[in-house]
Amino acid sequence: MQNPTGPQGVQPSSVLRFTPPATFGTFIADSGSNGLAVTPDGSRLLAATHDNRTVSSYSLTDRSRTTVAANHQGRAFNSPNDLTTGQDGTTYFTDPNFQRGNRADEQGGRTSVFRVRNGVVSLVDDTLSQPNGIVLSPDGRTLYVGGSNSIVKYAVAADGSTGNRTTFASIRTPDGATIDCAGNVYWASYEEGLVHVFSPTGTRLGAISAGRNTTNAAFGGPDGRTLYLTSGVPGSFGLYQVRLNVPGNHY
């Protein structure tokens, strides 16, 4: 993510690829993306793309781009920020206004959580202030969303619809999140520079220090037990890793 440019004040961004032990390369230049998720079949990269205010999908072979969610009832999203997808391909994403820049507000001041299933976009919740990170439980039955110094959750039905919102845990400035195969939730706190770990019941299990301004977390590595963290200060962000005893969720 780079500094805003142009009269619309949109932040340019690219997708980078990390090859262990220490090689970075540009994978998709000018992707216009923020949060990312790989589809369950491993063939495509889903991206919350604020450049054109959509959710996009990139082929991992030829890097071609298609649109997954263009708008809701004809109104442009603010700036899709993060997303998560289930085994059946249902994708949930957050839509704060952080990267909307100077473009018109077509959501009437609302910042929301949306669902896209079989090409149809539905509203999950438009009463959250600046929802950010979002993640599904391994069984796909619980949706977690971060915002306003708390993590909330929704029960998810078989058709992808969601129930009433309840509070899962308190956390300062929640940003990106991930989950392990046991259902433990890992949530980055931007201001604290920590990743807080919660059990599926909301019990705080501990925290991982990642330095200043921690923004996101994801599992990887050959056995899925490496937790990668993005953290840093403007102009000098880095990728960090820590080995854990439990692998991430692999759908």
XYZ file of C-alpha atoms in Angstrom:
251
model
C 0.000 0.000 0.000
C 1.425 3.362 -1.047
C 0.482 6.945 -0.213
C -2.673 8.341 -1.883
C -2.179 9.880 -5.316
C -4.164 11.836 -7.894
C -7.258 14.006 -7.462
C -9.269 11.055 -6.084
C -6.709 10.327 -3.376
C -6.596 6.584 -4.043
C -3.757 4.476 -2.620
C -1.788 2.486 -5.216
C -0.909 -1.054 -4.165
C 0.602 -4.274 -5.471
C 0.630 -7.918 -4.473
C 4.096 -9.156 -3.544
C 5.280 -12.759 -3.413
C 7.576 -13.958 -0.668
C 9.818 -16.946 -1.407
C 11.651 -18.274 1.686
C 14.091 -17.588 3.043
C 14.203 -13.917 2.055
C 13.147 -13.173 -1.531
C 10.421 -10.699 -2.436
C 9.077 -10.039 -5.910
C 6.116 -8.232 -7.405
C 3.443 -10.821 -8.220
C 0.642 -8.490 -9.388
C 1.631 -4.900 -10.102
C -0.984 -2.194 -9.578
C -3.433 -4.695 -8.100
C -5.314 -1.969 -6.208
C -5.876 -4.441 -3.412
C -5.934 -4.566 0.355
C -6.975 -7.835 2.063
C -6.369 -11.148 0.279
C -7.580 -14.747 0.460
C -6.865 -17.840 -1.602
C -9.872 -19.760 -2.930
C -10.436 -23.239 -1.426
C -9.263 -24.935 -4.628
C -6.028 -22.931 -4.589
C -6.472 -21.585 -8.099
C -7.316 -17.934 -7.514
C -6.495 -15.025 -5.242
C -9.494 -13.106 -3.933
C -8.756 -9.447 -3.297
C -10.569 -6.569 -1.628
C -9.815 -4.017 -4.329
C -10.209 -0.394 -3.353
C -8.868 0.911 -6.681
C -12.257 0.399 -8.329
C -14.243 -0.258 -5.127
C -14.967 -3.937 -5.819
C -14.010 -7.445 -4.784
C -11.812 -9.030 -7.438
C -10.362 -12.421 -8.274
C -6.903 -12.972 -9.770
C -5.850 -16.171 -11.495
C -2.724 -17.566 -9.836
C -1.534 -18.904 -13.204
C -1.960 -16.032 -15.665
C -2.854 -13.288 -13.097
C -5.921 -12.224 -15.055
C -8.499 -10.255 -13.093
C -12.247 -10.714 -12.854
C -14.884 -8.991 -10.713
C -16.548 -10.965 -7.919
C -18.672 -8.193 -6.382
C -19.188 -4.938 -8.308
C -21.671 -3.071 -6.086
C -24.658 -3.499 -3.806
C -28.030 -2.647 -5.328
C -26.314 -0.419 -7.866
C -24.385 1.633 -5.308
C -20.595 1.535 -5.234
C -18.919 0.181 -2.136
C -16.776 2.510 -0.023
C -13.428 0.676 -0.242
C -13.467 -3.091 0.364
C -10.818 -3.789 2.973
C -10.625 -7.440 3.968
C -12.315 -10.734 3.110
C -12.706 -14.385 3.961
C -14.132 -17.263 1.969
C -15.715 -20.587 2.884
C -15.484 -24.092 1.435
C -18.544 -23.455 -0.720
C -17.085 -20.250 -2.177
C -19.277 -17.860 -0.216
C -17.159 -14.774 0.460
C -17.666 -12.184 3.180
C -15.956 -8.799 3.112
C -15.734 -5.578 5.076
C -16.351 -2.164 3.560
C -15.015 0.711 5.680
C -14.151 4.016 4.011
C -10.411 4.060 4.752
C -9.343 3.961 1.089
C -12.328 5.725 -0.481
C -10.276 8.893 -0.798
C -12.110 11.791 -2.431
C -14.588 9.626 -4.303
C -18.324 10.051 -3.730
C -19.998 8.285 -0.823
C -22.629 6.018 -2.379
C -23.332 4.112 0.848
C -25.054 6.980 2.645
C -22.441 7.216 5.392
C -22.736 3.519 6.243
C -19.773 1.189 6.619
C -20.793 -2.431 6.259
C -20.137 -6.134 6.013
C -21.319 -7.870 2.833
C -21.643 -11.409 1.518
C -21.298 -12.554 -2.099
C -22.597 -15.998 -3.033
C -22.986 -17.257 -6.594
C -22.493 -13.708 -7.843
C -25.238 -12.212 -5.658
C -24.211 -9.530 -3.137
C -26.179 -9.367 0.132
C -25.874 -7.128 3.176
C -24.744 -8.742 6.415
C -24.602 -5.669 8.678
C -24.563 -1.912 8.022
C -24.479 -0.789 11.652
C -20.788 -1.427 12.352
C -18.426 1.534 12.475
C -15.436 0.916 10.187
C -15.408 -2.904 10.106
C -11.936 -4.163 9.296
C -10.601 -7.713 9.640
C -12.892 -10.676 8.962
C -12.503 -14.448 9.241
C -14.650 -17.605 9.173
C -14.379 -20.426 11.673
C -13.021 -23.739 10.288
C -16.512 -25.270 10.155
C -17.885 -22.170 8.417
C -20.574 -21.707 11.053
C -19.224 -18.550 12.706
C -18.170 -15.267 11.101
C -15.884 -12.949 13.084
C -15.489 -9.229 12.286
C -13.269 -6.595 13.911
C -14.250 -2.981 14.496
C -14.664 -0.262 17.163
C -12.244 -1.871 19.648
C -14.072 -5.174 19.645
C -14.516 -8.402 17.729
C -18.076 -9.414 16.982
C -19.443 -12.679 15.653
C -22.412 -13.956 13.681
C -23.813 -17.465 13.395
C -23.723 -18.626 9.752
C -26.469 -20.808 8.300
C -26.039 -23.444 5.592
C -27.138 -20.978 2.907
C -24.500 -18.436 4.012
C -26.964 -16.107 5.727
C -26.049 -14.758 9.147
C -27.802 -14.384 12.481
C -27.751 -11.591 15.027
C -24.483 -9.975 16.026
C -22.928 -10.674 19.432
C -19.661 -9.501 21.010
C -16.860 -12.059 20.935
C -13.944 -10.181 22.554
C -12.534 -6.718 23.259
C -9.391 -5.538 21.487
C -7.852 -2.179 20.695
C -7.826 -1.093 17.029
C -8.462 -4.520 15.490
C -7.017 -4.969 12.008
C -6.465 -8.214 10.044
C -7.089 -11.704 11.387
C -6.594 -15.399 10.764
C -7.633 -18.669 12.401
C -6.027 -22.023 13.121
C -7.394 -25.509 12.531
C -8.612 -25.707 16.149
C -10.684 -22.560 15.718
C -8.435 -20.268 17.752
C -8.643 -16.700 16.452
C -5.536 -14.538 15.849
C -6.297 -10.811 15.627
C -3.848 -8.004 14.918
C -4.080 -4.889 17.065
C -2.696 -2.028 15.009
C -1.892 0.365 17.877
C -0.588 -2.266 20.274
C 1.670 -4.029 17.783
C 0.311 -7.352 19.015
C -1.567 -10.316 17.654
C -4.065 -11.410 20.309
C -5.057 -15.077 20.365
C -8.539 -16.131 21.506
C -10.098 -19.558 21.929
C -13.385 -20.264 20.112
C -15.195 -19.321 23.348
C -13.557 -15.879 23.446
C -11.018 -16.682 26.173
C -7.788 -14.763 25.663
C -4.985 -17.325 25.308
C -2.056 -14.962 24.855
C -0.449 -12.498 22.491
C 2.370 -12.407 19.961
C 4.488 -9.266 19.752
C 5.026 -8.092 16.198
C 6.365 -4.583 16.671
C 4.649 -1.324 15.864
C 1.471 -1.049 13.783
C 0.633 -4.702 13.198
C -1.822 -4.952 10.326
C -2.397 -8.589 9.373
C -1.592 -12.250 9.983
C -1.723 -15.438 7.920
C -0.593 -19.038 8.287
C 1.807 -20.620 5.808
C 4.880 -22.786 5.445
C 5.100 -26.429 4.314
C 3.301 -27.720 7.410
C 1.048 -24.685 7.931
C 2.581 -23.920 11.342
C 4.321 -20.664 10.444
C 2.395 -17.528 11.327
C 3.342 -14.576 9.129
C 2.754 -11.030 10.387
C 2.880 -7.650 8.666
C 4.042 -4.811 10.860
C 6.032 -1.582 10.752
C 5.830 2.164 10.297
C 4.839 4.111 7.151
C 7.567 3.672 4.570
C 9.160 0.780 6.421
C 6.798 -2.171 6.816
C 8.104 -5.701 7.137
C 7.065 -9.337 7.096
C 7.748 -11.355 10.241
C 7.271 -14.992 11.124
C 6.885 -17.163 14.202
C 6.651 -20.943 14.477
C 3.623 -22.341 16.302
C 2.544 -25.773 17.505
C -0.772 -25.758 15.685
C -1.345 -25.295 11.935
C -3.648 -22.776 10.366
C -7.046 -23.645 8.972
C -6.801 -25.234 5.513
C -10.538 -25.250 4.850
